[in-house]
XYZ file of N, CA and C in Angstrom:
786
model
N -0.915 -6.348 5.887
C -1.571 -5.354 6.738
C -2.525 -4.533 5.879
N -3.834 -4.663 6.081
C -4.790 -3.905 5.275
C -4.900 -2.462 5.734
N -5.168 -1.573 4.787
C -5.373 -0.167 5.122
C -6.760 0.018 5.725
N -6.920 1.077 6.502
C -8.196 1.372 7.137
C -9.032 2.349 6.323
N -8.570 2.688 5.125
C -9.312 3.620 4.289
C -8.526 3.945 3.035
N -9.065 4.819 2.165
C -8.431 5.121 0.874
C -7.190 5.994 0.965
N -6.714 6.301 2.175
C -5.501 7.108 2.303
C -4.252 6.323 1.921
N -4.374 4.985 1.815
C -3.237 4.133 1.466
C -3.737 3.033 0.541
N -2.831 2.244 -0.007
C -3.231 1.122 -0.836
C -3.996 0.104 0.015
N -4.938 -0.642 -0.582
C -5.742 -1.590 0.209
C -4.899 -2.522 1.074
N -3.818 -3.055 0.512
C -2.864 -3.846 1.295
C -1.612 -2.990 1.429
N -1.474 -2.354 2.578
C -0.391 -1.396 2.763
C 0.966 -2.068 2.916
N 0.993 -3.286 3.453
C 2.266 -3.956 3.715
C 1.992 -5.444 3.886
N 2.863 -6.267 3.307
C 2.718 -7.710 3.496
C 4.084 -8.368 3.386
N 4.215 -9.524 3.998
C 5.463 -10.273 3.960
C 5.162 -11.744 4.192
N 5.891 -12.595 3.484
C 5.749 -14.037 3.667
C 6.751 -14.579 4.682
N 7.687 -13.744 5.119
C 8.769 -14.210 5.983
C 8.720 -13.632 7.393
N 8.317 -12.381 7.530
C 8.361 -11.724 8.832
C 6.997 -11.778 9.514
N 6.979 -11.710 10.841
C 5.696 -11.677 11.554
C 4.961 -10.378 11.252
N 3.665 -10.333 11.496
C 2.902 -9.107 11.227
C 3.401 -7.953 12.083
N 3.219 -6.712 11.616
C 3.685 -5.548 12.379
C 3.141 -5.494 13.801
N 1.928 -5.996 14.013
C 1.357 -5.975 15.361
C 2.177 -6.804 16.335
N 2.915 -7.801 15.823
C 3.812 -8.584 16.674
C 5.213 -7.977 16.710
N 5.636 -7.390 15.601
C 6.973 -6.799 15.565
C 7.119 -5.668 16.583
N 6.074 -4.868 16.754
C 6.175 -3.739 17.682
C 6.239 -4.196 19.132
N 5.910 -5.459 19.386
C 5.965 -5.972 20.749
C 7.235 -6.760 21.026
N 8.135 -6.856 20.026
C 9.396 -7.561 20.232
C 10.313 -6.721 21.108
N 11.016 -7.364 22.016
C 11.917 -6.661 22.926
C 13.143 -6.187 22.148
N 13.347 -4.863 21.973
C 14.475 -4.366 21.172
C 15.828 -4.638 21.806
N 15.854 -5.024 23.081
C 17.137 -5.292 23.737
C 17.719 -6.632 23.306
N 16.885 -7.480 22.730
C 17.349 -8.794 22.286
C 17.620 -8.743 20.794
N 18.872 -8.816 20.412
C 19.246 -8.680 19.013
C 19.169 -9.998 18.256
N 19.131 -11.108 18.964
C 19.097 -12.406 18.306
C 17.659 -12.780 17.978
N 17.496 -13.549 16.913
C 16.176 -14.043 16.533
C 16.004 -15.464 17.066
N 14.796 -15.888 17.453
C 13.612 -15.030 17.480
C 13.591 -14.131 18.711
N 13.099 -12.929 18.556
C 13.038 -12.008 19.679
C 11.912 -12.397 20.634
N 12.119 -12.043 21.866
C 11.096 -12.321 22.872
C 9.960 -11.320 22.727
N 8.748 -11.811 22.695
C 7.579 -10.945 22.585
C 7.056 -10.645 23.980
N 6.886 -9.366 24.279
C 6.421 -8.956 25.593
C 4.995 -8.434 25.487
N 4.264 -8.521 26.558
C 2.902 -8.001 26.593
C 2.970 -6.492 26.817
N 2.652 -5.738 25.782
C 2.794 -4.287 25.866
C 1.457 -3.567 25.998
N 0.351 -4.284 25.966
C -0.948 -3.629 26.067
C -1.228 -2.726 24.887
N -0.978 -3.219 23.674
C -1.150 -2.407 22.470
C -2.627 -2.189 22.189
N -3.010 -0.927 22.021
C -4.393 -0.580 21.687
C -4.520 -0.075 20.260
N -3.480 0.597 19.746
C -3.505 1.151 18.394
C -2.146 0.971 17.736
N -2.189 0.705 16.437
C -0.973 0.515 15.650
C -0.937 1.560 14.549
N 0.192 2.261 14.409
C 0.347 3.312 13.412
C 1.426 2.918 12.408
N 1.134 3.144 11.144
C 2.148 2.981 10.098
C 2.685 4.367 9.769
N 3.925 4.631 10.135
C 4.502 5.960 10.003
C 5.245 6.146 8.695
N 5.806 5.066 8.173
C 6.585 5.120 6.945
C 6.555 3.724 6.333
N 7.304 3.533 5.245
C 7.248 2.261 4.533
C 7.513 1.069 5.449
N 8.515 1.159 6.315
C 8.857 0.056 7.207
C 8.938 0.521 8.654
N 8.153 1.510 9.002
C 8.177 2.065 10.354
C 6.784 1.992 10.970
N 6.702 1.357 12.137
C 5.435 1.200 12.838
C 5.610 1.593 14.299
N 4.540 2.108 14.878
C 4.550 2.474 16.292
C 3.256 1.991 16.930
N 3.348 1.588 18.190
C 2.186 1.097 18.924
C 2.015 1.927 20.187
N 0.760 2.192 20.534
C 0.474 2.912 21.765
C -0.603 2.180 22.544
N -0.661 2.448 23.837
C -1.667 1.812 24.687
C -2.914 2.679 24.762
N -3.856 2.278 25.602
C -5.116 3.014 25.709
C -4.903 4.440 26.201
N -3.843 4.672 26.951
C -3.560 6.012 27.472
C -2.855 6.894 26.450
N -2.586 6.361 25.255
C -1.913 7.149 24.234
C -0.415 7.211 24.396
N 0.163 6.297 25.161
C 1.606 6.275 25.373
C 2.265 5.324 24.379
N 3.448 5.686 23.922
C 4.206 4.838 23.012
C 4.739 3.637 23.785
N 4.356 2.425 23.344
C 4.762 1.219 24.069
C 5.570 0.259 23.201
N 5.769 0.584 21.937
C 6.558 -0.296 21.081
C 6.707 0.291 19.697
N 7.723 -0.160 18.990
C 7.938 0.305 17.628
C 8.722 -0.739 16.847
N 8.605 -0.666 15.526
C 9.374 -1.502 14.609
C 9.917 -0.588 13.529
N 11.220 -0.626 13.322
C 11.835 0.300 12.388
C 12.103 1.643 13.045
N 12.722 2.529 12.300
C 13.090 3.845 12.825
C 11.956 4.838 12.625
N 11.602 5.552 13.680
C 10.572 6.584 13.568
C 11.133 7.735 12.737
N 10.444 8.145 11.675
C 10.991 9.176 10.783
C 11.108 10.534 11.454
N 12.066 11.313 10.975
C 12.235 12.678 11.475
C 11.159 13.582 10.886
N 10.845 14.652 11.596
C 9.854 15.618 11.138
C 10.557 16.830 10.534
N 10.029 17.294 9.411
C 10.565 18.466 8.730
C 9.485 19.526 8.632
N 9.858 20.770 8.852
C 8.928 21.879 8.678
C 9.241 22.596 7.373
N 8.237 23.277 6.825
C 8.448 24.044 5.606
C 8.211 23.276 4.329
N 7.704 22.054 4.419
C 7.408 21.285 3.210
C 6.054 21.719 2.662
N 5.975 22.179 1.413
C 4.699 22.684 0.880
C 3.707 21.557 0.630
N 2.426 21.838 0.861
C 1.394 20.841 0.600
C 1.071 20.756 -0.888
N 1.207 21.859 -1.604
C 0.932 21.866 -3.041
C 2.261 21.848 -3.793
N 2.578 20.700 -4.366
C 3.849 20.550 -5.065
C 3.735 20.864 -6.555
N 2.490 21.008 -7.064
C 2.319 21.206 -8.500
C 2.987 22.484 -8.994
N 2.931 23.538 -8.194
C 3.477 24.812 -8.671
C 4.997 24.790 -8.760
N 5.619 23.783 -8.155
C 7.074 23.673 -8.239
C 7.516 22.682 -9.315
N 6.554 22.079 -10.003
C 6.902 21.099 -11.030
C 7.691 21.769 -12.154
N 8.835 21.220 -12.472
C 9.673 21.763 -13.535
C 10.481 22.977 -13.144
N 10.328 23.458 -11.913
C 11.071 24.643 -11.474
C 12.535 24.284 -11.239
N 13.424 25.082 -11.770
C 14.860 24.847 -11.629
C 15.493 26.059 -10.953
N 16.211 25.808 -9.900
C 16.916 26.858 -9.176
C 18.405 26.535 -9.228
N 19.200 27.505 -9.590
C 20.635 27.270 -9.758
C 21.438 28.261 -8.925
N 22.654 27.863 -8.611
C 23.565 28.713 -7.844
C 24.941 28.680 -8.504
N 25.578 29.848 -8.564
C 26.888 29.960 -9.205
C 27.811 30.764 -8.297
N 28.953 30.185 -7.977
C 29.930 30.868 -7.146
C 31.104 31.349 -7.977
N 31.512 32.597 -7.768
C 32.627 33.169 -8.531
C 33.310 34.241 -7.697
N 34.616 34.444 -7.872
C 35.312 35.522 -7.148
C 34.821 36.876 -7.625
N 34.808 37.878 -6.735
C 34.303 39.203 -7.124
C 35.165 39.889 -8.178
N 36.422 39.516 -8.281
C 37.287 40.091 -9.309
C 38.185 38.994 -9.867
N 38.591 39.167 -11.074
C 39.414 38.155 -11.731
C 40.829 38.169 -11.174
N 41.485 37.009 -11.227
C 42.853 36.866 -10.760
C 43.717 36.329 -11.889
N 44.941 36.802 -11.917
C 45.841 36.399 -13.004
C 46.270 34.949 -12.875
N 46.428 34.462 -11.629
C 46.847 33.074 -11.422
C 46.223 32.562 -10.128
N 46.645 31.368 -9.694
C 46.044 30.725 -8.526
C 46.853 30.907 -7.247
N 47.802 31.822 -7.225
C 48.643 31.962 -6.046
C 47.847 32.424 -4.826
N 46.800 33.184 -5.029
C 45.977 33.658 -3.916
C 44.619 32.951 -3.865
N 44.528 31.827 -4.546
C 43.237 31.131 -4.630
C 42.802 30.562 -3.288
N 43.765 30.189 -2.426
C 43.420 29.558 -1.154
C 42.562 30.462 -0.281
N 42.883 31.727 -0.229
C 42.156 32.659 0.631
C 41.166 33.529 -0.137
N 40.932 33.188 -1.384
C 40.042 34.019 -2.200
C 38.590 33.870 -1.750
N 37.867 34.962 -1.771
C 36.451 34.953 -1.438
C 35.621 34.781 -2.706
N 34.466 34.163 -2.549
C 33.562 33.962 -3.675
C 32.209 34.578 -3.358
N 31.580 35.064 -4.380
C 30.220 35.567 -4.254
C 29.266 34.546 -4.865
N 28.147 34.351 -4.205
C 27.164 33.365 -4.649
C 26.025 34.074 -5.374
N 25.788 33.654 -6.593
C 24.699 34.210 -7.397
C 23.635 33.131 -7.585
N 22.444 33.392 -7.085
C 21.345 32.427 -7.142
C 20.285 32.942 -8.100
N 19.803 32.066 -8.956
C 18.759 32.437 -9.909
C 17.664 31.386 -9.903
N 16.487 31.776 -10.341
C 15.362 30.850 -10.376
C 14.334 31.180 -9.312
N 13.232 30.453 -9.282
C 12.153 30.733 -8.323
C 12.584 30.422 -6.893
N 11.954 31.097 -5.954
C 12.214 30.824 -4.542
C 11.559 29.500 -4.149
N 12.332 28.608 -3.582
C 11.839 27.301 -3.166
C 11.848 27.203 -1.647
N 10.910 26.458 -1.075
C 10.895 26.300 0.387
C 12.124 25.533 0.854
N 12.580 25.863 2.031
C 13.751 25.203 2.614
C 13.290 24.440 3.858
N 13.099 23.124 3.751
C 12.659 22.349 4.920
C 13.708 22.374 6.027
N 13.224 22.364 7.256
C 14.103 22.336 8.419
C 13.674 21.208 9.348
N 14.644 20.610 9.980
C 14.375 19.492 10.875
C 13.800 19.997 12.191
N 12.750 19.317 12.655
C 12.126 19.658 13.928
C 12.610 18.691 15.003
N 12.986 19.231 16.128
C 13.407 18.391 17.249
C 12.184 18.081 18.114
N 11.564 16.950 17.830
C 10.388 16.507 18.581
C 10.720 15.150 19.185
N 10.806 15.095 20.485
C 11.205 13.865 21.165
C 10.064 13.202 21.922
N 8.911 13.839 21.959
C 7.784 13.310 22.726
C 6.733 12.761 21.772
N 6.200 11.581 22.060
C 5.307 10.878 21.150
C 4.037 11.671 20.853
N 3.429 12.272 21.847
C 2.196 13.025 21.616
C 2.455 14.223 20.698
N 3.568 14.906 20.913
C 3.909 16.041 20.050
C 4.189 15.575 18.630
N 4.808 14.408 18.504
C 5.078 13.850 17.178
C 3.767 13.604 16.429
N 2.787 13.013 17.097
C 1.506 12.738 16.451
C 0.806 14.026 16.026
N 0.895 15.060 16.851
C 0.227 16.319 16.531
C 0.801 16.967 15.272
N 2.085 16.798 15.037
C 2.732 17.436 13.890
C 2.774 16.538 12.655
N 2.521 15.257 12.830
C 2.744 14.289 11.750
C 1.919 14.599 10.499
N 0.608 14.785 10.656
C -0.269 14.966 9.496
C 0.112 16.199 8.691
N 0.515 17.272 9.369
C 0.886 18.492 8.660
C 2.241 18.342 7.974
N 3.202 17.758 8.679
C 4.547 17.624 8.120
C 4.559 16.685 6.916
N 3.858 15.558 7.028
C 3.858 14.575 5.952
C 2.674 14.760 5.003
N 1.948 15.868 5.151
C 0.781 16.113 4.316
C 1.016 15.954 2.824
N 2.063 16.577 2.243
C 2.287 16.436 0.795
C 2.493 14.992 0.367
N 3.204 14.230 1.176
C 3.477 12.840 0.825
C 2.229 11.971 1.005
N 1.441 12.262 2.040
C 0.209 11.513 2.262
C -0.806 11.800 1.162
N -0.872 13.062 0.709
C -1.783 13.408 -0.383
C -1.388 12.680 -1.666
N -0.093 12.630 -1.946
C 0.378 11.947 -3.147
C 0.118 10.449 -3.061
N 0.294 9.876 -1.877
C 0.027 8.453 -1.690
C -1.443 8.146 -1.945
N -2.328 9.000 -1.459
C -3.757 8.778 -1.666
C -4.115 8.855 -3.148
N -3.493 9.780 -3.879
C -3.754 9.880 -5.315
C -3.282 8.627 -6.045
N -2.113 8.118 -5.666
C -1.588 6.918 -6.313
C -2.452 5.699 -6.015
N -3.021 5.653 -4.807
C -3.810 4.490 -4.401
C -5.235 4.530 -4.939
N -5.683 5.684 -5.441
C -7.083 5.836 -5.853
C -7.465 4.836 -6.940
N -6.597 4.620 -7.922
C -6.917 3.693 -9.007
C -7.052 2.256 -8.483
N -6.210 1.884 -7.534
C -6.297 0.537 -6.966
C -7.605 0.350 -6.216
N -8.028 1.386 -5.474
C -9.304 1.295 -4.764
C -10.464 1.182 -5.749
N -10.386 1.919 -6.867
C -11.440 1.831 -7.882
C -11.494 0.427 -8.480
N -10.321 -0.169 -8.695
C -10.271 -1.530 -9.223
C -10.843 -2.523 -8.216
N -10.511 -2.352 -6.933
C -11.044 -3.235 -5.900
C -12.571 -3.137 -5.832
N -13.100 -1.928 -5.989
C -14.546 -1.748 -5.953
C -15.204 -2.424 -7.158
N -14.564 -2.329 -8.331
C -15.103 -2.986 -9.522
C -15.113 -4.501 -9.348
N -14.048 -5.053 -8.751
C -13.993 -6.497 -8.508
C -15.069 -6.907 -7.510
N -15.281 -6.077 -6.491
C -16.302 -6.398 -5.491
C -17.689 -6.439 -6.114
N -17.963 -5.534 -7.056
C -19.290 -5.445 -7.652
C -19.502 -6.481 -8.746
N -18.489 -6.677 -9.608
C -18.690 -7.503 -10.792
C -17.853 -8.775 -10.800
N -16.894 -8.902 -9.899
C -16.041 -10.075 -9.902
C -14.798 -9.853 -10.744
N -13.903 -10.813 -10.686
C -12.643 -10.736 -11.422
C -12.717 -11.669 -12.625
N -12.369 -11.163 -13.793
C -12.475 -11.943 -15.014
C -11.266 -12.837 -15.247
N -11.523 -14.056 -15.720
C -10.463 -15.000 -16.069
C -10.665 -15.397 -17.528
N -9.749 -15.057 -18.426
C -9.898 -15.428 -19.841
C -9.860 -16.942 -20.025
N -10.560 -17.425 -21.027
C -10.608 -18.855 -21.319
C -9.202 -19.395 -21.567
N -8.925 -20.577 -20.996
C -7.647 -21.235 -21.214
C -6.494 -20.704 -20.393
N -6.747 -19.820 -19.435
C -5.667 -19.254 -18.615
C -5.811 -19.704 -17.166
N -4.749 -19.471 -16.396
C -4.739 -19.850 -14.984
C -4.640 -18.604 -14.117
N -5.369 -18.631 -13.017
C -5.382 -17.502 -12.081
C -5.145 -18.037 -10.677
N -4.224 -17.413 -9.934
C -3.921 -17.843 -8.571
C -4.512 -16.863 -7.564
N -5.017 -17.421 -6.471
C -5.608 -16.628 -5.393
C -4.872 -16.971 -4.106
N -4.290 -15.971 -3.451
C -3.574 -16.194 -2.193
C -4.568 -16.458 -1.068
N -4.209 -17.375 -0.176
C -5.033 -17.703 0.979
C -4.354 -17.216 2.252
N -5.152 -16.937 3.265
C -4.608 -16.475 4.534
C -3.993 -17.613 5.337
N -4.465 -18.844 5.085
C -3.978 -20.018 5.807
C -4.484 -21.246 5.060
N -4.180 -22.419 5.577
C -4.728 -23.626 4.977
C -6.251 -23.573 5.039
N -6.890 -24.022 3.959
C -8.340 -23.888 3.889
C -8.918 -24.934 2.951
N -10.234 -25.123 3.070
C -10.992 -25.947 2.130
C -11.680 -25.009 1.155
N -11.671 -25.354 -0.125
C -12.240 -24.467 -1.137
C -13.194 -25.244 -2.037
N -14.126 -24.520 -2.620
C -15.012 -25.077 -3.638
C -15.481 -23.946 -4.540
N -15.880 -24.297 -5.755
C -16.413 -23.307 -6.681
C -17.879 -23.628 -6.933
N -18.704 -22.584 -6.965
C -20.137 -22.746 -7.174
C -20.586 -21.733 -8.220
N -21.695 -22.034 -8.887
C -22.227 -21.122 -9.882
C -22.218 -21.738 -11.269
N -22.781 -21.012 -12.236
C -22.930 -21.547 -13.582
C -21.595 -21.820 -14.266
N -20.549 -21.100 -13.900
C -19.258 -21.316 -14.535
C -18.384 -22.332 -13.834
N -18.855 -22.901 -12.704
C -18.026 -23.815 -11.918
C -17.609 -25.049 -12.709
N -18.471 -25.524 -13.610
C -18.164 -26.734 -14.373
C -17.007 -26.529 -15.341
N -16.639 -25.292 -15.607
C -15.575 -24.998 -16.569
C -14.270 -24.592 -15.881
N -14.169 -24.853 -14.567
C -12.989 -24.429 -13.804
C -12.344 -25.627 -13.126
N -11.032 -25.764 -13.274
C -10.261 -26.767 -12.549
C -9.609 -26.096 -11.341
N -9.770 -26.708 -10.171
C -9.282 -26.126 -8.921
C -8.136 -26.973 -8.382
N -7.060 -26.299 -7.983
C -5.906 -27.011 -7.422
C -5.343 -26.201 -6.260
N -5.218 -26.845 -5.094
C -4.644 -26.190 -3.922
C -3.125 -26.312 -3.942
N -2.435 -25.214 -3.623
C -0.982 -25.195 -3.572
C -0.536 -24.828 -2.157
N 0.681 -25.225 -1.806
C 1.208 -24.961 -0.471
C 2.462 -24.107 -0.545
N 2.773 -23.473 0.601
C 4.032 -22.745 0.798
C 4.342 -21.750 -0.323
N 3.639 -20.632 -0.405
C 2.557 -20.214 0.488
C 1.222 -20.814 0.068
N 0.261 -20.868 0.989
C -1.045 -21.433 0.637
C -1.770 -20.563 -0.383
N -2.235 -21.196 -1.441
C -2.985 -20.486 -2.469
C -3.764 -21.505 -3.281
N -4.704 -21.022 -4.059
C -5.517 -21.886 -4.891
C -5.350 -21.457 -6.344
N -5.205 -22.438 -7.213
C -5.040 -22.187 -8.639
C -6.352 -22.489 -9.348
N -6.823 -21.539 -10.143
C -8.056 -21.692 -10.915
C -7.697 -21.689 -12.397
N -7.955 -22.791 -13.074
C -7.676 -22.866 -14.513
C -8.998 -22.878 -15.270
N -9.173 -21.881 -16.122
C -10.403 -21.766 -16.901
C -10.377 -22.729 -18.079
N -11.538 -23.268 -18.415
C -11.652 -24.158 -19.560
C -11.355 -23.431 -20.862
N -11.175 -24.187 -21.944
C -10.783 -23.569 -23.216
C -11.871 -22.724 -23.858
N -13.129 -22.911 -23.432
C -14.205 -22.143 -24.048
C -14.527 -22.687 -25.438
N -15.096 -21.880 -26.325
C -15.485 -20.480 -26.097
C -16.761 -20.368 -25.270
N -16.958 -19.206 -24.658
C -18.144 -18.942 -23.864
C -18.985 -17.889 -24.584
N -20.236 -18.210 -24.902
C -21.081 -17.235 -25.599
C -21.371 -16.004 -24.750
N -21.273 -16.161 -23.438
C -21.440 -15.030 -22.526
C -20.554 -15.285 -21.310
N -20.406 -14.288 -20.486
C -19.570 -14.435 -19.302
C -20.208 -15.430 -18.334
N -19.427 -16.445 -17.929
C -19.927 -17.486 -17.030
C -19.470 -17.166 -15.608
N -20.404 -16.828 -14.756
C -20.077 -16.412 -13.395
C -19.898 -17.620 -12.475
N -18.996 -17.481 -11.511
C -18.866 -18.481 -10.451
C -18.250 -17.810 -9.231
N -18.316 -18.491 -8.112
C -17.760 -17.969 -6.870
C -16.820 -18.997 -6.259
N -15.737 -18.500 -5.713
C -14.797 -19.335 -4.976
C -15.113 -19.186 -3.492
N -15.519 -20.284 -2.869
C -15.867 -20.281 -1.449
C -14.686 -20.855 -0.674
N -14.164 -20.073 0.263
C -12.999 -20.469 1.056
C -13.419 -20.592 2.513
N -13.126 -21.748 3.113
C -13.440 -21.975 4.528
C -12.149 -22.303 5.271
N -11.826 -21.466 6.268
C -10.611 -21.660 7.053
C -10.905 -22.495 8.299
N -9.841 -23.008 8.885
C -9.993 -23.891 10.041
C -10.572 -23.182 11.257
N -10.374 -21.866 11.348
C -10.889 -21.128 12.507
C -12.361 -20.748 12.357
N -12.991 -21.204 11.272
C -14.404 -20.927 11.073
C -14.692 -19.758 10.151
N -13.680 -18.961 9.819
C -13.898 -17.830 8.921
C -14.150 -18.325 7.498
N -14.958 -17.563 6.766
C -15.303 -17.941 5.398
C -15.330 -16.697 4.527
N -14.879 -16.829 3.300
C -14.987 -15.738 2.341
C -15.473 -16.286 1.006
N -16.191 -15.440 0.281
C -16.777 -15.821 -1.002
C -16.313 -14.800 -2.038
N -15.508 -15.247 -3.000
C -14.897 -14.360 -3.979
C -15.547 -14.559 -5.347
N -16.057 -13.477 -5.962
C -16.733 -13.604 -7.259
C -15.753 -13.568 -8.435
N -16.018 -14.403 -9.441
C -15.235 -14.442 -10.677
C -16.185 -14.638 -11.847
N -15.642 -14.454 -13.048
C -16.396 -14.820 -14.241
C -15.410 -15.233 -15.332
N -15.830 -16.197 -16.145
C -15.031 -16.667 -17.268
C -15.479 -15.931 -18.522
N -14.529 -15.589 -19.356
C -14.864 -14.841 -20.558
C -13.933 -15.253 -21.690
N -14.491 -15.409 -22.876
C -13.683 -15.652 -24.067
C -13.299 -14.315 -24.678
N -12.186 -14.310 -25.359
C -11.741 -13.053 -25.963
C -12.669 -12.612 -27.088
N -13.480 -13.547 -27.614
C -14.411 -13.182 -28.673
C -15.844 -13.049 -28.160
N -16.026 -12.986 -26.822
C -17.369 -12.766 -26.280
C -17.874 -11.404 -26.729
N -19.065 -11.328 -27.319
C -19.573 -10.034 -27.810
C -19.609 -8.990 -26.706
N -19.201 -7.781 -27.033
C -19.141 -6.717 -26.034
C -20.520 -6.361 -25.506
N -21.586 -6.522 -26.333
C -22.918 -6.167 -25.850
C -23.366 -7.124 -24.750
N -22.864 -8.374 -24.775
C -23.197 -9.315 -23.708
C -22.555 -8.860 -22.405
N -21.325 -8.375 -22.486
C -20.659 -7.863 -21.298
C -21.395 -6.638 -20.760
N -21.884 -5.790 -21.664
C -22.588 -4.586 -21.240
C -23.895 -4.944 -20.543
N -24.584 -5.998 -21.039
C -25.816 -6.430 -20.392
C -25.539 -6.871 -18.961
N -24.440 -7.589 -18.774
C -24.093 -8.049 -17.434
C -23.766 -6.868 -16.527
N -23.076 -5.883 -17.080
C -22.698 -4.716 -16.294
C -23.945 -3.940 -15.862
N -24.898 -3.791 -16.784
C -26.132 -3.087 -16.449
C -26.943 -3.858 -15.418
N -26.930 -5.196 -15.524
C -27.660 -6.006 -14.564
C -27.062 -5.856 -13.169
N -25.742 -5.774 -13.094
C -25.081 -5.603 -11.799
C -25.442 -4.267 -11.184
N -25.524 -3.217 -12.020
C -25.906 -1.904 -11.512
C -27.314 -1.933 -10.936
N -28.228 -2.641 -11.622
C -29.604 -2.718 -11.140
C -29.670 -3.459 -9.821
N -28.881 -4.536 -9.704
C -28.867 -5.297 -8.455
C -28.380 -4.439 -7.301
N -27.375 -3.595 -7.571
C -26.841 -2.747 -6.504
C -27.874 -1.724 -6.063
N -28.652 -1.200 -7.035
C -29.645 -0.189 -6.692
C -30.756 -0.769 -5.841
N -31.072 -2.042 -6.078
C -32.116 -2.668 -5.271
C -31.656 -2.847 -3.833
């Protein structure tokens, strides 16, 4: 399941065994045996609420299906967690006066002494209506969503670098590329002659083995994938030796920047 923006990792969820979430939310929850019966629910939008929790709504904004448990909402969770980093709050219970023995310990009262910074105390919100849940979701889960976006930022930067310059394969190594389904593949470009291509099954993927080199400069090539339904994708790669001069790599990087500006 791909993300719709940088708020999550590019591939937010995937599985080789279970059906996609868009089908899971349409499974009839009354049927506990597999495979579950899929009903036509008129799904217009799919929401990922938690790691394994999904909800579907129709065009009218009504909840029409779900997969996994819808998370509870908590109030009082701070959006800025940095100021609480390293903060320790402790509590100590002790009787107000000392006792010689434990004969009266059963009914003894204790006083609670709390020290440390004041910390927020989250409270559970009783929200049973889907529209109200959506209205409160972004605020309640704000701290966690902000942290998720920060964690995913580096992956998005890496994806952008691959999109612009391609993915490097060192000489003499093998690189596997996952496929969405059975497909026909070919490699094109100046580096294609130095690549061995092998299709693998279950799951479908293609293995690219780079030649031993050495390569005086990065040898670019593209993997062209054609699926049976007519869809096609073109993935950029380049072969590089570990002793390829760094100035040659820099020239390629500058050339890519110029191409993007044009």
